[in-house]
């Protein structure tokens, strides 16, 4: 299977489809994705950014970078968010390529440190992320893990 990872700021024709796709996966209001993606296209700063892994015309995975991924540690920014790969495309390295791509792209903005809030306990380590601390997610009873990814010239390990 072939696919490519696209920076949505450069592929505005995909914005509505991508906003609907992320909304369907995470249940965050569609308007929130639309607004964030519109800000991404304006290029007023490095955050927010959105990315999609696309095979043909189908979005098979994606993620974003926002200031805060709905947790109480507002000092930990920016955050990778909404990491998702369609079930039938999992275990093929797509998430890892998305994570590396976001690091490389953010390097172009002078950012060499990202955070990520998750309930996964081992998934992100295989891509160079390290456990940093616990944080309280908005509306969650139990705290979640925050991972950190720091690099210099590149995310490639």
PDB file of C-alpha atoms in Angstrom:
ATOM      1  CA  UNK A   1       0.000   0.000   0.000  1.00  0.00           C
ATOM      2  CA  UNK A   2       1.287   3.441  -0.853  1.00  0.00           C
ATOM      3  CA  UNK A   3       0.398   6.589   1.018  1.00  0.00           C
ATOM      4  CA  UNK A   4       1.774  10.050   1.585  1.00  0.00           C
ATOM      5  CA  UNK A   5       1.751  12.380   4.549  1.00  0.00           C
ATOM      6  CA  UNK A   6       0.387  15.801   3.740  1.00  0.00           C
ATOM      7  CA  UNK A   7       0.682  19.089   5.597  1.00  0.00           C
ATOM      8  CA  UNK A   8      -2.899  20.325   5.468  1.00  0.00           C
ATOM      9  CA  UNK A   9      -1.783  23.972   5.324  1.00  0.00           C
ATOM     10  CA  UNK A  10      -0.570  23.117   1.815  1.00  0.00           C
ATOM     11  CA  UNK A  11      -3.615  21.019   0.852  1.00  0.00           C
ATOM     12  CA  UNK A  12      -6.610  23.219   1.565  1.00  0.00           C
ATOM     13  CA  UNK A  13      -8.763  21.065  -0.704  1.00  0.00           C
ATOM     14  CA  UNK A  14      -8.700  18.444   2.088  1.00  0.00           C
ATOM     15  CA  UNK A  15      -9.650  20.697   5.007  1.00  0.00           C
ATOM     16  CA  UNK A  16     -13.383  19.934   5.142  1.00  0.00           C
ATOM     17  CA  UNK A  17     -12.813  16.201   4.641  1.00  0.00           C
ATOM     18  CA  UNK A  18     -10.058  16.168   7.265  1.00  0.00           C
ATOM     19  CA  UNK A  19     -12.101  18.155   9.804  1.00  0.00           C
ATOM     20  CA  UNK A  20     -14.978  15.689   9.398  1.00  0.00           C
ATOM     21  CA  UNK A  21     -12.585  12.718   9.636  1.00  0.00           C
ATOM     22  CA  UNK A  22     -10.988  13.933  12.896  1.00  0.00           C
ATOM     23  CA  UNK A  23     -14.417  14.810  14.310  1.00  0.00           C
ATOM     24  CA  UNK A  24     -15.660  11.283  13.566  1.00  0.00           C
ATOM     25  CA  UNK A  25     -12.637   9.736  15.318  1.00  0.00           C
ATOM     26  CA  UNK A  26     -12.504  11.893  18.448  1.00  0.00           C
ATOM     27  CA  UNK A  27     -15.957  13.418  18.920  1.00  0.00           C
ATOM     28  CA  UNK A  28     -14.553  16.925  19.345  1.00  0.00           C
ATOM     29  CA  UNK A  29     -16.976  19.383  17.706  1.00  0.00           C
ATOM     30  CA  UNK A  30     -16.516  19.679  13.941  1.00  0.00           C
ATOM     31  CA  UNK A  31     -16.346  23.460  14.278  1.00  0.00           C
ATOM     32  CA  UNK A  32     -13.305  23.183  16.559  1.00  0.00           C
ATOM     33  CA  UNK A  33     -11.401  21.269  13.874  1.00  0.00           C
ATOM     34  CA  UNK A  34     -12.570  23.637  11.144  1.00  0.00           C
ATOM     35  CA  UNK A  35     -11.454  26.674  13.147  1.00  0.00           C
ATOM     36  CA  UNK A  36      -8.078  25.162  14.059  1.00  0.00           C
ATOM     37  CA  UNK A  37      -7.400  24.092  10.474  1.00  0.00           C
ATOM     38  CA  UNK A  38      -8.353  27.556   9.200  1.00  0.00           C
ATOM     39  CA  UNK A  39      -5.777  29.038  11.605  1.00  0.00           C
ATOM     40  CA  UNK A  40      -3.218  26.536  10.313  1.00  0.00           C
ATOM     41  CA  UNK A  41      -3.757  27.737   6.737  1.00  0.00           C
ATOM     42  CA  UNK A  42      -3.365  31.408   7.728  1.00  0.00           C
ATOM     43  CA  UNK A  43       0.249  30.607   8.701  1.00  0.00           C
ATOM     44  CA  UNK A  44       0.310  33.199  11.456  1.00  0.00           C
ATOM     45  CA  UNK A  45       2.540  30.954  13.549  1.00  0.00           C
ATOM     46  CA  UNK A  46       3.739  27.410  13.931  1.00  0.00           C
ATOM     47  CA  UNK A  47       0.692  26.254  15.922  1.00  0.00           C
ATOM     48  CA  UNK A  48      -1.819  24.884  15.080  1.00  0.00           C
ATOM     49  CA  UNK A  49      -0.736  22.430  12.366  1.00  0.00           C
ATOM     50  CA  UNK A  50      -2.596  19.440  10.925  1.00  0.00           C
ATOM     51  CA  UNK A  51      -1.379  16.413   8.976  1.00  0.00           C
ATOM     52  CA  UNK A  52      -3.043  13.549   7.138  1.00  0.00           C
ATOM     53  CA  UNK A  53      -1.751  10.246   5.849  1.00  0.00           C
ATOM     54  CA  UNK A  54      -3.557   9.735   2.553  1.00  0.00           C
ATOM     55  CA  UNK A  55      -3.820   6.687   0.314  1.00  0.00           C
ATOM     56  CA  UNK A  56      -5.426   7.684  -2.957  1.00  0.00           C
ATOM     57  CA  UNK A  57      -8.293   9.907  -1.875  1.00  0.00           C
ATOM     58  CA  UNK A  58      -8.753   8.235   1.523  1.00  0.00           C
ATOM     59  CA  UNK A  59      -7.468   9.627   4.813  1.00  0.00           C
ATOM     60  CA  UNK A  60      -5.973   6.651   6.620  1.00  0.00           C
ATOM     61  CA  UNK A  61      -4.355   8.486   9.527  1.00  0.00           C
ATOM     62  CA  UNK A  62      -3.654  11.863  10.952  1.00  0.00           C
ATOM     63  CA  UNK A  63      -2.597  14.069  13.817  1.00  0.00           C
ATOM     64  CA  UNK A  64      -2.353  17.703  14.791  1.00  0.00           C
ATOM     65  CA  UNK A  65      -0.268  20.101  16.832  1.00  0.00           C
ATOM     66  CA  UNK A  66      -2.112  22.494  19.133  1.00  0.00           C
ATOM     67  CA  UNK A  67      -1.157  24.630  22.126  1.00  0.00           C
ATOM     68  CA  UNK A  68      -2.841  22.397  24.720  1.00  0.00           C
ATOM     69  CA  UNK A  69      -4.539  19.030  24.307  1.00  0.00           C
ATOM     70  CA  UNK A  70      -7.262  19.597  26.927  1.00  0.00           C
ATOM     71  CA  UNK A  71      -5.175  19.073  30.083  1.00  0.00           C
ATOM     72  CA  UNK A  72      -4.260  21.087  33.156  1.00  0.00           C
ATOM     73  CA  UNK A  73      -0.563  21.559  32.322  1.00  0.00           C
ATOM     74  CA  UNK A  74      -0.909  24.702  30.205  1.00  0.00           C
ATOM     75  CA  UNK A  75       2.845  25.276  30.572  1.00  0.00           C
ATOM     76  CA  UNK A  76       3.602  22.185  28.457  1.00  0.00           C
ATOM     77  CA  UNK A  77       3.197  23.345  24.877  1.00  0.00           C
ATOM     78  CA  UNK A  78       2.814  22.661  21.986  1.00  0.00           C
ATOM     79  CA  UNK A  79       1.009  19.313  22.051  1.00  0.00           C
ATOM     80  CA  UNK A  80       0.648  16.614  19.438  1.00  0.00           C
ATOM     81  CA  UNK A  81      -3.032  15.679  19.417  1.00  0.00           C
ATOM     82  CA  UNK A  82      -5.624  13.475  17.755  1.00  0.00           C
ATOM     83  CA  UNK A  83      -3.168  10.756  16.684  1.00  0.00           C
ATOM     84  CA  UNK A  84      -5.216   8.161  14.837  1.00  0.00           C
ATOM     85  CA  UNK A  85      -4.696   5.490  12.185  1.00  0.00           C
ATOM     86  CA  UNK A  86      -7.624   3.595  10.701  1.00  0.00           C
ATOM     87  CA  UNK A  87      -7.792   0.118  12.193  1.00  0.00           C
ATOM     88  CA  UNK A  88      -7.236  -1.735   8.913  1.00  0.00           C
ATOM     89  CA  UNK A  89      -3.990   0.231   8.363  1.00  0.00           C
ATOM     90  CA  UNK A  90      -2.492  -0.245  11.820  1.00  0.00           C
ATOM     91  CA  UNK A  91       0.754  -2.126  12.491  1.00  0.00           C
ATOM     92  CA  UNK A  92       2.276  -0.837   9.254  1.00  0.00           C
ATOM     93  CA  UNK A  93       4.377   1.986  10.733  1.00  0.00           C
ATOM     94  CA  UNK A  94       2.015   4.775   9.671  1.00  0.00           C
ATOM     95  CA  UNK A  95       1.736   6.296  13.146  1.00  0.00           C
ATOM     96  CA  UNK A  96       5.524   6.318  13.470  1.00  0.00           C
ATOM     97  CA  UNK A  97       5.907   8.039  10.125  1.00  0.00           C
ATOM     98  CA  UNK A  98       3.286  10.620  11.118  1.00  0.00           C
ATOM     99  CA  UNK A  99       5.078  11.260  14.422  1.00  0.00           C
ATOM    100  CA  UNK A 100       8.452  11.645  12.716  1.00  0.00           C
ATOM    101  CA  UNK A 101       6.943  13.869  10.045  1.00  0.00           C
ATOM    102  CA  UNK A 102       5.437  16.235  12.604  1.00  0.00           C
ATOM    103  CA  UNK A 103       8.791  16.560  14.357  1.00  0.00           C
ATOM    104  CA  UNK A 104      10.589  17.296  11.106  1.00  0.00           C
ATOM    105  CA  UNK A 105       7.943  19.816  10.053  1.00  0.00           C
ATOM    106  CA  UNK A 106       7.954  21.593  13.409  1.00  0.00           C
ATOM    107  CA  UNK A 107      11.762  21.823  13.175  1.00  0.00           C
ATOM    108  CA  UNK A 108      11.184  24.084  10.192  1.00  0.00           C
ATOM    109  CA  UNK A 109       9.361  26.456  12.542  1.00  0.00           C
ATOM    110  CA  UNK A 110      12.228  26.375  15.047  1.00  0.00           C
ATOM    111  CA  UNK A 111      10.372  24.057  17.436  1.00  0.00           C
ATOM    112  CA  UNK A 112      12.374  21.129  18.785  1.00  0.00           C
ATOM    113  CA  UNK A 113      10.162  20.026  21.678  1.00  0.00           C
ATOM    114  CA  UNK A 114       6.661  18.557  21.627  1.00  0.00           C
ATOM    115  CA  UNK A 115       4.345  17.088  24.266  1.00  0.00           C
ATOM    116  CA  UNK A 116       1.656  14.432  23.912  1.00  0.00           C
ATOM    117  CA  UNK A 117      -1.161  13.429  26.296  1.00  0.00           C
ATOM    118  CA  UNK A 118      -2.176   9.772  26.161  1.00  0.00           C
ATOM    119  CA  UNK A 119      -3.455   6.785  28.090  1.00  0.00           C
ATOM    120  CA  UNK A 120      -1.097   4.460  26.178  1.00  0.00           C
ATOM    121  CA  UNK A 121       1.754   3.142  28.266  1.00  0.00           C
ATOM    122  CA  UNK A 122       4.271   1.827  25.726  1.00  0.00           C
ATOM    123  CA  UNK A 123       3.230   2.813  22.208  1.00  0.00           C
ATOM    124  CA  UNK A 124       5.024   6.157  21.892  1.00  0.00           C
ATOM    125  CA  UNK A 125       8.328   5.007  23.401  1.00  0.00           C
ATOM    126  CA  UNK A 126       9.093   3.018  20.265  1.00  0.00           C
ATOM    127  CA  UNK A 127       9.114   6.314  18.345  1.00  0.00           C
ATOM    128  CA  UNK A 128      11.486   8.152  20.662  1.00  0.00           C
ATOM    129  CA  UNK A 129       8.966   9.730  23.033  1.00  0.00           C
ATOM    130  CA  UNK A 130       9.694   9.643  26.772  1.00  0.00           C
ATOM    131  CA  UNK A 131       7.316   9.692  29.718  1.00  0.00           C
ATOM    132  CA  UNK A 132       7.456  13.167  31.288  1.00  0.00           C
ATOM    133  CA  UNK A 133       4.702  13.480  33.915  1.00  0.00           C
ATOM    134  CA  UNK A 134       1.070  12.875  34.729  1.00  0.00           C
ATOM    135  CA  UNK A 135      -1.603  15.479  33.949  1.00  0.00           C
ATOM    136  CA  UNK A 136      -5.304  15.792  34.500  1.00  0.00           C
ATOM    137  CA  UNK A 137      -7.239  15.716  31.253  1.00  0.00           C
ATOM    138  CA  UNK A 138     -10.344  17.875  31.024  1.00  0.00           C
ATOM    139  CA  UNK A 139     -13.351  15.825  32.132  1.00  0.00           C
ATOM    140  CA  UNK A 140     -11.265  12.758  33.021  1.00  0.00           C
ATOM    141  CA  UNK A 141     -11.415  11.084  36.412  1.00  0.00           C
ATOM    142  CA  UNK A 142      -7.920   9.611  36.267  1.00  0.00           C
ATOM    143  CA  UNK A 143      -4.753  11.451  35.247  1.00  0.00           C
ATOM    144  CA  UNK A 144      -3.138  10.629  31.906  1.00  0.00           C
ATOM    145  CA  UNK A 145       0.466  10.367  30.836  1.00  0.00           C
ATOM    146  CA  UNK A 146       2.308  13.202  29.149  1.00  0.00           C
ATOM    147  CA  UNK A 147       5.158  12.259  26.873  1.00  0.00           C
ATOM    148  CA  UNK A 148       7.878  14.537  25.581  1.00  0.00           C
ATOM    149  CA  UNK A 149       9.877  14.407  22.358  1.00  0.00           C
ATOM    150  CA  UNK A 150      12.954  16.595  22.096  1.00  0.00           C
ATOM    151  CA  UNK A 151      15.339  16.613  19.158  1.00  0.00           C
ATOM    152  CA  UNK A 152      17.911  18.791  17.559  1.00  0.00           C
ATOM    153  CA  UNK A 153      18.244  18.865  13.779  1.00  0.00           C
ATOM    154  CA  UNK A 154      15.833  15.979  13.150  1.00  0.00           C
ATOM    155  CA  UNK A 155      13.457  13.540  14.807  1.00  0.00           C
ATOM    156  CA  UNK A 156      15.002  10.551  13.070  1.00  0.00           C
ATOM    157  CA  UNK A 157      16.562   8.158  15.525  1.00  0.00           C
TER     158      UNK A 157
END
